[in-house]
Amino acid sequence: MNGMLGIGGVQARMAEIREMVSPQRSAPTTSFATALDALTTDQVAALAGTSDVSALLAQLGGTEQQQGPTAQDLIANARKYLGVPYVWGGSSSSGLDCSGLVIRALGDMGITDFPRVARNQQSMGTAVPSLSQAQPGDLLFFDNGRHVGIYLGDNRMIEAPAPGGKVRETAVWATPTAIRRILPQQQAAPAPVDTAAVQRALLASMVGVAR
């Protein structure tokens, strides 16, 4: 169908649209619901080639995508441990070292295959050239991997500093020797679907198909 949705795919989208404009979400007209139910296979095939409807279906399809763990999730998890005392080799809520904070925050969102030691952590993800290009959630490594913190943006980071200290938010106190991006930034929420526009476009297209 030259890149258009197959009939089965369009029919599935029609069911999703019907759900989106159900009484819980809005109050569709009886004629609209009846028109959807009355679609024949040939009409569905023709609808797949209607530009307005194809665009709406593509929009709806994009809203279904679920994003996995993000850099913002990493920061939120790390912040749960603010005030936890530094313990060398620690990776629990009773004590954390710098790399332990990273693996604990990642583990809280189900990421368990990350290296334990900062020197090995600095080979993960994608390299970021400089602090000016760093994004919140990037990992900042110091002294060639002897220490790691999680960047917060605005030249600040969260870290488990050293014996006698506690997990804290602080200014980036030295130039990182490596910066690694391991998680994507959180995506903006999709725009709400205009159900009235969906109704109008579908009904208009079905009228055209019937001609």
C-alpha positions as YAML, in Angstrom:
chain: A
units: angstrom
residues:
- id: 1
  name: MET
  ca: [0.00, 0.00, 0.00]
- id: 2
  name: ASN
  ca: [2.95, 2.27, -0.71]
- id: 3
  name: GLY
  ca: [3.87, 2.82, 2.95]
- id: 4
  name: MET
  ca: [0.27, 3.33, 4.10]
- id: 5
  name: LEU
  ca: [-1.18, 1.46, 7.06]
- id: 6
  name: GLY
  ca: [-2.50, -2.00, 6.21]
- id: 7
  name: ILE
  ca: [-6.23, -2.64, 6.54]
- id: 8
  name: GLY
  ca: [-5.76, -4.50, 9.81]
- id: 9
  name: GLY
  ca: [-3.65, -1.68, 11.17]
- id: 10
  name: VAL
  ca: [-6.22, 0.95, 10.25]
- id: 11
  name: GLN
  ca: [-9.02, -1.12, 11.74]
- id: 12
  name: ALA
  ca: [-7.02, -1.37, 14.95]
- id: 13
  name: ARG
  ca: [-6.53, 2.40, 14.93]
- id: 14
  name: MET
  ca: [-10.28, 2.86, 14.42]
- id: 15
  name: ALA
  ca: [-10.90, 0.81, 17.57]
- id: 16
  name: GLU
  ca: [-8.37, 2.97, 19.44]
- id: 17
  name: ILE
  ca: [-10.03, 6.15, 18.20]
- id: 18
  name: ARG
  ca: [-13.42, 4.80, 19.29]
- id: 19
  name: GLU
  ca: [-11.95, 4.22, 22.76]
- id: 20
  name: MET
  ca: [-10.40, 7.70, 22.81]
- id: 21
  name: VAL
  ca: [-13.74, 9.33, 22.09]
- id: 22
  name: SER
  ca: [-15.73, 7.05, 24.38]
- id: 23
  name: PRO
  ca: [-18.10, 8.65, 26.92]
- id: 24
  name: GLN
  ca: [-15.39, 8.59, 29.60]
- id: 25
  name: ARG
  ca: [-13.19, 10.88, 27.50]
- id: 26
  name: SER
  ca: [-15.85, 12.88, 25.66]
- id: 27
  name: ALA
  ca: [-19.37, 12.53, 24.28]
- id: 28
  name: PRO
  ca: [-19.25, 11.40, 20.64]
- id: 29
  name: THR
  ca: [-22.40, 11.64, 18.58]
- id: 30
  name: THR
  ca: [-24.37, 8.48, 17.83]
- id: 31
  name: SER
  ca: [-23.83, 9.10, 14.13]
- id: 32
  name: PHE
  ca: [-20.05, 9.10, 14.59]
- id: 33
  name: ALA
  ca: [-20.02, 5.82, 16.53]
- id: 34
  name: THR
  ca: [-22.40, 4.30, 13.97]
- id: 35
  name: ALA
  ca: [-20.24, 5.50, 11.10]
- id: 36
  name: LEU
  ca: [-17.15, 3.88, 12.60]
- id: 37
  name: ASP
  ca: [-18.95, 0.57, 13.11]
- id: 38
  name: ALA
  ca: [-20.27, 0.68, 9.55]
- id: 39
  name: LEU
  ca: [-16.82, 0.82, 7.94]
- id: 40
  name: THR
  ca: [-16.35, -1.87, 5.33]
- id: 41
  name: THR
  ca: [-12.99, -3.37, 4.42]
- id: 42
  name: ASP
  ca: [-12.90, -1.32, 1.21]
- id: 43
  name: GLN
  ca: [-13.67, 1.86, 3.11]
- id: 44
  name: VAL
  ca: [-10.92, 1.14, 5.62]
- id: 45
  name: ALA
  ca: [-8.48, 0.63, 2.74]
- id: 46
  name: ALA
  ca: [-9.52, 3.94, 1.22]
- id: 47
  name: LEU
  ca: [-9.28, 5.70, 4.56]
- id: 48
  name: ALA
  ca: [-5.67, 4.56, 4.87]
- id: 49
  name: GLY
  ca: [-4.85, 6.69, 1.86]
- id: 50
  name: THR
  ca: [-6.62, 9.82, 3.09]
- id: 51
  name: SER
  ca: [-3.95, 12.35, 4.02]
- id: 52
  name: ASP
  ca: [-5.84, 14.03, 6.88]
- id: 53
  name: VAL
  ca: [-6.75, 10.75, 8.50]
- id: 54
  name: SER
  ca: [-3.29, 9.27, 7.96]
- id: 55
  name: ALA
  ca: [-1.79, 12.25, 9.76]
- id: 56
  name: LEU
  ca: [-4.22, 11.87, 12.65]
- id: 57
  name: LEU
  ca: [-3.53, 8.15, 12.90]
- id: 58
  name: ALA
  ca: [0.19, 8.79, 12.89]
- id: 59
  name: GLN
  ca: [-0.29, 11.33, 15.68]
- id: 60
  name: LEU
  ca: [-2.30, 8.84, 17.71]
- id: 61
  name: GLY
  ca: [0.25, 6.12, 17.07]
- id: 62
  name: GLY
  ca: [3.03, 8.36, 18.37]
- id: 63
  name: THR
  ca: [1.24, 8.93, 21.65]
- id: 64
  name: GLU
  ca: [1.28, 5.18, 22.31]
- id: 65
  name: GLN
  ca: [5.03, 4.97, 22.62]
- id: 66
  name: GLN
  ca: [6.23, 4.53, 26.16]
- id: 67
  name: GLN
  ca: [9.60, 5.90, 27.11]
- id: 68
  name: GLY
  ca: [11.92, 3.84, 29.28]
- id: 69
  name: PRO
  ca: [14.13, 5.12, 32.09]
- id: 70
  name: THR
  ca: [15.37, 8.67, 31.58]
- id: 71
  name: ALA
  ca: [18.13, 10.89, 32.92]
- id: 72
  name: GLN
  ca: [15.52, 12.69, 35.01]
- id: 73
  name: ASP
  ca: [14.55, 9.36, 36.61]
- id: 74
  name: LEU
  ca: [18.19, 8.80, 37.53]
- id: 75
  name: ILE
  ca: [18.36, 12.20, 39.24]
- id: 76
  name: ALA
  ca: [15.11, 11.62, 41.11]
- id: 77
  name: ASN
  ca: [16.33, 8.24, 42.35]
- id: 78
  name: ALA
  ca: [19.71, 9.63, 43.42]
- id: 79
  name: ARG
  ca: [18.02, 12.42, 45.37]
- id: 80
  name: LYS
  ca: [16.24, 9.84, 47.51]
- id: 81
  name: TYR
  ca: [19.63, 9.14, 49.10]
- id: 82
  name: LEU
  ca: [20.54, 12.70, 50.05]
- id: 83
  name: GLY
  ca: [22.01, 12.60, 53.54]
- id: 84
  name: VAL
  ca: [23.03, 8.93, 53.43]
- id: 85
  name: PRO
  ca: [26.54, 8.61, 54.90]
- id: 86
  name: TYR
  ca: [29.54, 7.80, 52.75]
- id: 87
  name: VAL
  ca: [30.69, 4.19, 53.17]
- id: 88
  name: TRP
  ca: [33.49, 2.85, 51.01]
- id: 89
  name: GLY
  ca: [32.08, 0.01, 48.90]
- id: 90
  name: GLY
  ca: [28.55, 0.85, 50.04]
- id: 91
  name: SER
  ca: [25.60, 0.49, 47.69]
- id: 92
  name: SER
  ca: [22.61, 0.52, 50.05]
- id: 93
  name: SER
  ca: [20.45, 3.09, 51.79]
- id: 94
  name: SER
  ca: [22.59, 2.68, 54.91]
- id: 95
  name: GLY
  ca: [25.80, 3.73, 53.19]
- id: 96
  name: LEU
  ca: [27.02, 4.67, 49.72]
- id: 97
  name: ASP
  ca: [30.24, 5.51, 47.98]
- id: 98
  name: CYS
  ca: [30.35, 7.54, 44.77]
- id: 99
  name: SER
  ca: [29.90, 4.69, 42.30]
- id: 100
  name: GLY
  ca: [27.54, 2.94, 44.71]
- id: 101
  name: LEU
  ca: [25.19, 5.94, 44.49]
- id: 102
  name: VAL
  ca: [25.13, 5.57, 40.70]
- id: 103
  name: ILE
  ca: [24.38, 1.85, 40.66]
- id: 104
  name: ARG
  ca: [21.84, 2.21, 43.45]
- id: 105
  name: ALA
  ca: [19.93, 4.94, 41.58]
- id: 106
  name: LEU
  ca: [20.07, 2.89, 38.36]
- id: 107
  name: GLY
  ca: [19.07, -0.29, 40.16]
- id: 108
  name: ASP
  ca: [15.97, 1.41, 41.55]
- id: 109
  name: MET
  ca: [14.67, 1.66, 37.98]
- id: 110
  name: GLY
  ca: [15.61, -1.90, 37.04]
- id: 111
  name: ILE
  ca: [19.03, -1.30, 35.47]
- id: 112
  name: THR
  ca: [21.27, -3.90, 37.10]
- id: 113
  name: ASP
  ca: [23.99, -4.58, 34.53]
- id: 114
  name: PHE
  ca: [26.04, -1.44, 35.17]
- id: 115
  name: PRO
  ca: [29.68, -1.68, 36.33]
- id: 116
  name: ARG
  ca: [30.28, -1.28, 40.04]
- id: 117
  name: VAL
  ca: [33.52, 0.72, 39.97]
- id: 118
  name: ALA
  ca: [33.71, 4.32, 38.72]
- id: 119
  name: ARG
  ca: [36.76, 3.58, 36.59]
- id: 120
  name: ASN
  ca: [34.70, 1.04, 34.64]
- id: 121
  name: GLN
  ca: [31.56, 3.16, 34.65]
- id: 122
  name: GLN
  ca: [33.34, 5.84, 32.67]
- id: 123
  name: SER
  ca: [33.45, 3.56, 29.62]
- id: 124
  name: MET
  ca: [29.66, 3.24, 29.48]
- id: 125
  name: GLY
  ca: [27.25, 5.24, 27.36]
- id: 126
  name: THR
  ca: [28.30, 8.04, 25.04]
- id: 127
  name: ALA
  ca: [31.12, 10.52, 25.58]
- id: 128
  name: VAL
  ca: [30.21, 14.18, 26.10]
- id: 129
  name: PRO
  ca: [33.02, 16.55, 25.05]
- id: 130
  name: SER
  ca: [32.73, 19.19, 27.78]
- id: 131
  name: LEU
  ca: [30.73, 20.35, 30.78]
- id: 132
  name: SER
  ca: [29.17, 23.08, 28.65]
- id: 133
  name: GLN
  ca: [27.55, 20.32, 26.58]
- id: 134
  name: ALA
  ca: [26.53, 18.14, 29.53]
- id: 135
  name: GLN
  ca: [22.86, 17.52, 30.26]
- id: 136
  name: PRO
  ca: [21.15, 16.69, 33.56]
- id: 137
  name: GLY
  ca: [21.68, 13.02, 34.36]
- id: 138
  name: ASP
  ca: [25.08, 12.72, 32.66]
- id: 139
  name: LEU
  ca: [27.80, 11.11, 34.76]
- id: 140
  name: LEU
  ca: [30.79, 13.30, 35.65]
- id: 141
  name: PHE
  ca: [34.10, 11.52, 36.31]
- id: 142
  name: PHE
  ca: [37.05, 13.09, 38.08]
- id: 143
  name: ASP
  ca: [40.71, 12.20, 38.45]
- id: 144
  name: ASN
  ca: [40.53, 9.64, 35.63]
- id: 145
  name: GLY
  ca: [37.72, 7.64, 37.16]
- id: 146
  name: ARG
  ca: [38.54, 7.82, 40.85]
- id: 147
  name: HIS
  ca: [35.30, 9.69, 41.57]
- id: 148
  name: VAL
  ca: [31.90, 10.06, 39.90]
- id: 149
  name: GLY
  ca: [28.92, 12.37, 40.36]
- id: 150
  name: ILE
  ca: [25.58, 12.82, 38.62]
- id: 151
  name: TYR
  ca: [25.14, 16.13, 36.82]
- id: 152
  name: LEU
  ca: [22.09, 18.21, 37.75]
- id: 153
  name: GLY
  ca: [22.58, 21.10, 35.34]
- id: 154
  name: ASP
  ca: [23.61, 24.68, 36.12]
- id: 155
  name: ASN
  ca: [27.10, 23.53, 37.16]
- id: 156
  name: ARG
  ca: [25.75, 21.39, 40.00]
- id: 157
  name: MET
  ca: [25.88, 17.68, 40.73]
- id: 158
  name: ILE
  ca: [24.88, 15.07, 43.30]
- id: 159
  name: GLU
  ca: [27.62, 12.90, 44.78]
- id: 160
  name: ALA
  ca: [28.72, 10.73, 47.68]
- id: 161
  name: PRO
  ca: [31.85, 12.76, 48.45]
- id: 162
  name: ALA
  ca: [34.32, 11.03, 50.79]
- id: 163
  name: PRO
  ca: [34.63, 9.31, 54.19]
- id: 164
  name: GLY
  ca: [32.94, 11.45, 56.83]
- id: 165
  name: GLY
  ca: [30.61, 13.05, 54.28]
- id: 166
  name: LYS
  ca: [27.06, 12.36, 53.17]
- id: 167
  name: VAL
  ca: [25.33, 12.21, 49.78]
- id: 168
  name: ARG
  ca: [24.84, 15.84, 48.81]
- id: 169
  name: GLU
  ca: [24.10, 18.31, 46.05]
- id: 170
  name: THR
  ca: [27.02, 20.60, 45.38]
- id: 171
  name: ALA
  ca: [28.72, 22.76, 42.77]
- id: 172
  name: VAL
  ca: [30.90, 20.94, 40.25]
- id: 173
  name: TRP
  ca: [34.16, 21.56, 42.09]
- id: 174
  name: ALA
  ca: [36.65, 20.51, 39.37]
- id: 175
  name: THR
  ca: [36.80, 19.97, 35.64]
- id: 176
  name: PRO
  ca: [35.63, 16.42, 34.88]
- id: 177
  name: THR
  ca: [38.18, 14.18, 33.16]
- id: 178
  name: ALA
  ca: [35.30, 12.33, 31.45]
- id: 179
  name: ILE
  ca: [31.56, 12.85, 30.98]
- id: 180
  name: ARG
  ca: [29.28, 10.02, 29.88]
- id: 181
  name: ARG
  ca: [25.65, 10.10, 28.78]
- id: 182
  name: ILE
  ca: [23.93, 6.86, 29.73]
- id: 183
  name: LEU
  ca: [20.21, 7.74, 29.58]
- id: 184
  name: PRO
  ca: [18.07, 9.93, 27.30]
- id: 185
  name: GLN
  ca: [16.37, 13.11, 28.39]
- id: 186
  name: GLN
  ca: [12.72, 12.91, 29.29]
- id: 187
  name: GLN
  ca: [10.50, 13.67, 26.32]
- id: 188
  name: ALA
  ca: [7.86, 16.34, 26.43]
- id: 189
  name: ALA
  ca: [4.32, 15.07, 26.93]
- id: 190
  name: PRO
  ca: [2.45, 14.70, 23.62]
- id: 191
  name: ALA
  ca: [-0.16, 17.26, 22.78]
- id: 192
  name: PRO
  ca: [-3.70, 16.14, 23.70]
- id: 193
  name: VAL
  ca: [-5.67, 14.64, 20.84]
- id: 194
  name: ASP
  ca: [-8.43, 16.87, 19.50]
- id: 195
  name: THR
  ca: [-11.24, 14.31, 19.42]
- id: 196
  name: ALA
  ca: [-13.55, 16.73, 17.64]
- id: 197
  name: ALA
  ca: [-11.01, 17.03, 14.83]
- id: 198
  name: VAL
  ca: [-10.74, 13.25, 14.67]
- id: 199
  name: GLN
  ca: [-14.52, 12.99, 14.32]
- id: 200
  name: ARG
  ca: [-14.67, 15.62, 11.59]
- id: 201
  name: ALA
  ca: [-11.79, 14.17, 9.58]
- id: 202
  name: LEU
  ca: [-13.04, 10.60, 9.75]
- id: 203
  name: LEU
  ca: [-16.62, 11.46, 8.92]
- id: 204
  name: ALA
  ca: [-15.57, 13.71, 6.04]
- id: 205
  name: SER
  ca: [-13.34, 10.96, 4.68]
- id: 206
  name: MET
  ca: [-16.05, 8.34, 4.96]
- id: 207
  name: VAL
  ca: [-18.41, 10.58, 3.05]
- id: 208
  name: GLY
  ca: [-15.78, 10.82, 0.33]
- id: 209
  name: VAL
  ca: [-15.31, 7.05, 0.25]
- id: 210
  name: ALA
  ca: [-19.04, 6.48, -0.15]
- id: 211
  name: ARG
  ca: [-19.22, 8.71, -3.21]
...
